[in-house]
Short mmCIF file of C-alpha atoms in Angstrom, two decimals:
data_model
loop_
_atom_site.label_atom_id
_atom_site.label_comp_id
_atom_site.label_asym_id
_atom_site.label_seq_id
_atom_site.Cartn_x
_atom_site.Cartn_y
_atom_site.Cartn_z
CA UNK A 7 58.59 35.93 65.51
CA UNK A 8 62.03 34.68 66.18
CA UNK A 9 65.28 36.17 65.36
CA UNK A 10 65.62 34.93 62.07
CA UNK A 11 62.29 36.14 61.06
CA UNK A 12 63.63 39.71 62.25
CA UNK A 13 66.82 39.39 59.71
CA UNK A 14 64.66 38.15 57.03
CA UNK A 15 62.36 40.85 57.14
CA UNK A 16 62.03 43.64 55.02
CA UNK A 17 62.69 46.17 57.69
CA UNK A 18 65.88 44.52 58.48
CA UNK A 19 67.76 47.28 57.51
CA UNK A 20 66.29 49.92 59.08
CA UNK A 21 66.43 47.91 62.47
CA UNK A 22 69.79 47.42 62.33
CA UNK A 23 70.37 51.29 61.28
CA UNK A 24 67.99 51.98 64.32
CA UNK A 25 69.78 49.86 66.31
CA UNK A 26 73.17 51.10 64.97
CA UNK A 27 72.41 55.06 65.46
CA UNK A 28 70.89 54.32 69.15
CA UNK A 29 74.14 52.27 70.06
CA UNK A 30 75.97 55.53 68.18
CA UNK A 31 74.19 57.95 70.49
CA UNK A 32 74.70 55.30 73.52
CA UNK A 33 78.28 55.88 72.92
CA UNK A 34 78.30 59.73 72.16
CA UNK A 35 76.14 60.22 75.75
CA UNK A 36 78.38 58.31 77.52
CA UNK A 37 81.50 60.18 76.06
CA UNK A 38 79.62 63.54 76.20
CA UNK A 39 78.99 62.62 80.58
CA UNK A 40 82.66 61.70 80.71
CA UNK A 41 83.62 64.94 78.74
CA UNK A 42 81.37 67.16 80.96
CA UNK A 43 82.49 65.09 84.43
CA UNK A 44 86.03 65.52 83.23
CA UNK A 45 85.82 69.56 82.45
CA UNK A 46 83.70 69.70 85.70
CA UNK A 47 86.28 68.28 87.09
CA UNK A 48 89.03 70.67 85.86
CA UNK A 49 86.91 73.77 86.46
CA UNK A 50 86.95 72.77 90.33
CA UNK A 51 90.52 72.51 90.40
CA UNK A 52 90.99 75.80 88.34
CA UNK A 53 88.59 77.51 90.54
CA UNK A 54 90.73 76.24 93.83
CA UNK A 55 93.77 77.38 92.54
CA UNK A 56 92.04 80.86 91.84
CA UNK A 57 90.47 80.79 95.37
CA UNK A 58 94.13 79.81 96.64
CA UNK A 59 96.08 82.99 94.85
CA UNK A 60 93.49 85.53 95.59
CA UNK A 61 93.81 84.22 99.28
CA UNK A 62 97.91 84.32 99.37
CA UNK A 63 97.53 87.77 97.31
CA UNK A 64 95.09 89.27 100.47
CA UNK A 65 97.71 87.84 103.02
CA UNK A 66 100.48 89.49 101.30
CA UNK A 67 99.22 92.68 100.62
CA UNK A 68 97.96 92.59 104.50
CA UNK A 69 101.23 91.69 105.49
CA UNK A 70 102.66 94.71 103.21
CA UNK A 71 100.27 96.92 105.06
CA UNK A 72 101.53 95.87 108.63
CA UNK A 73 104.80 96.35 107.98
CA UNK A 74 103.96 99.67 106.63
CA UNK A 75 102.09 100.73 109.55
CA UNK A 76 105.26 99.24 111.89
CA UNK A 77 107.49 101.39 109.58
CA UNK A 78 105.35 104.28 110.28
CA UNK A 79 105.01 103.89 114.15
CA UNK A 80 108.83 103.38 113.92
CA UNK A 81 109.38 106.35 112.53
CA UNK A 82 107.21 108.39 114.96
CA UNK A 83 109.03 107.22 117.32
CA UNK A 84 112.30 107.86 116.28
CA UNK A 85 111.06 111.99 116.03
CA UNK A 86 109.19 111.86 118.91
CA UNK A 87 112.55 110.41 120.47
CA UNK A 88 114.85 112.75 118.44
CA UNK A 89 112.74 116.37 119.52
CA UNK A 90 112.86 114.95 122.82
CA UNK A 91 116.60 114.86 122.64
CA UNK A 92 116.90 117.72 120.98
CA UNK A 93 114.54 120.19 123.44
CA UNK A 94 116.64 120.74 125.90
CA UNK A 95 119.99 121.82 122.93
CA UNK A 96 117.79 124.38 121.96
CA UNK A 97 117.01 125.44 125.25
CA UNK A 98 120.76 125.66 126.89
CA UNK A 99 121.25 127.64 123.65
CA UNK A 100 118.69 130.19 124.18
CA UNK A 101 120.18 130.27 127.83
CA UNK A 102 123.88 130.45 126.82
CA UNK A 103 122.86 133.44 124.72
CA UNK A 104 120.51 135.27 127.12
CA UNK A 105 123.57 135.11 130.22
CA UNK A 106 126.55 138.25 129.59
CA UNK A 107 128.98 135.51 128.76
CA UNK A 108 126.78 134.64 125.57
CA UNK A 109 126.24 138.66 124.97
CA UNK A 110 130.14 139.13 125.45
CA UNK A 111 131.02 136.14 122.82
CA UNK A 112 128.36 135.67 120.57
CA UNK A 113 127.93 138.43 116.81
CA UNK A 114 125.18 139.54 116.53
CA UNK A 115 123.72 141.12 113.70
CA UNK A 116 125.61 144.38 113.93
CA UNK A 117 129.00 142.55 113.79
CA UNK A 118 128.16 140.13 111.00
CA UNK A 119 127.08 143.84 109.25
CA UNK A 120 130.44 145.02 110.58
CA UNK A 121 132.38 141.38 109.25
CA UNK A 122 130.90 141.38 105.78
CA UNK A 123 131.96 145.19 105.68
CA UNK A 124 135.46 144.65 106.53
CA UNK A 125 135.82 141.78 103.98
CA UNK A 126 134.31 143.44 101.36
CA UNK A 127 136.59 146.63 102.00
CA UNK A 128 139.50 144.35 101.94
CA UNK A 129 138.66 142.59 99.01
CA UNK A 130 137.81 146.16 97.08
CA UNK A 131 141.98 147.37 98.00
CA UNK A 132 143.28 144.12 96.87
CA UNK A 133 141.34 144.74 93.33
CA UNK A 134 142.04 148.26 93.46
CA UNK A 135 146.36 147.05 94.06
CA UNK A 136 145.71 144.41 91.02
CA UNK A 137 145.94 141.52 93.48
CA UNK A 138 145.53 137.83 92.56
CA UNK A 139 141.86 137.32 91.52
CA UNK A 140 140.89 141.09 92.26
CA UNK A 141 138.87 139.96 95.42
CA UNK A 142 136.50 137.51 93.69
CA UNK A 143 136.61 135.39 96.70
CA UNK A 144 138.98 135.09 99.72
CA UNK A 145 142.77 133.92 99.29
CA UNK A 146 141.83 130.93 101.87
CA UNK A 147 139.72 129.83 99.36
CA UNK A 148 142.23 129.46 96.82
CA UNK A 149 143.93 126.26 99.43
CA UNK A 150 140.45 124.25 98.59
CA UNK A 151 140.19 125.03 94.28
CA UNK A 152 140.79 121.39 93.27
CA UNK A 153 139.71 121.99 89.69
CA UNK A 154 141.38 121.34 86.74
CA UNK A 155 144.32 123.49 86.43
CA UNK A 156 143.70 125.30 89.57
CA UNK A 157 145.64 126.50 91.64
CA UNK A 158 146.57 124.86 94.80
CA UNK A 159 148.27 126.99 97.70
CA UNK A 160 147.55 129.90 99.03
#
């Protein structure tokens, strides 16, 4: 049979629909590969720039956690450096007050007893003459009131 006697036949038309759908589905399989090449594609390069932030995220937060732990060491050294300085203060202080000098100078607790006595007394006959402020706090005080409508002097 040639070609003529295909296109004269009665099943013509349902070669050339056959023919028609396969070319159809040709085209279609074709696209689909391209589509699924193409999305393959784009997943990969998705996937890469996932890969590349959760990598840049775990070098920051690592850096974050050295420079932490340098703060920290910093720090103890700084105290370690700062009770070192301050050791041997304490010391010459516990010294100072342990010679007779230190007993002769410094108040104990008896005279701060004996202080806070003799300034209360004082402020009690100031109210009792109807002083300034009746004793509510020392007049020395009165030089640093910077309040509204205070008073400034002494």
């Amino acid at each position: 049979m040639n070609l003529l006697g295909i296109v004269a036949s009665p099943f013509a038309p349902y070669i050339a629909g056959g023919a028609a759908v396969a070319l159809i589905g040709g085209i279609l399989w074709v696209d689909i590969g391209a589509y699924n090449r193409g999305a393959a594609h784009e997943r990969l390069a998705w996937q890469a720039t996932a890969a590349k932030a959760v990598t840049d995220a775990q070098a920051l937060a690592l850096e974050r956690q050295l420079r932490a732990n340098d703060a920290a060491t910093a720090k103890a050294e700084r105290d370690r450096v700062y009770a070192l300085a301050r050791t041997p203060i304490t010391n010459e202080v516990t010294r100072y007050v342990q010679t007779p000098a230190g007993a002769a100078v410094c108040v104990d607790a008896d005279g701060v007893r004996l202080g806070s006595a003799a300034i209360a007394a004082a402020n009690a006959a100031t109210a009792a003459a109807g002083g300034r402020d009746a004793g509510v706090r020392p007049a020395a005080a009165d030089v640093h009131d910077r309040r509204p409508g205070g008073r400034m002097g002494g």
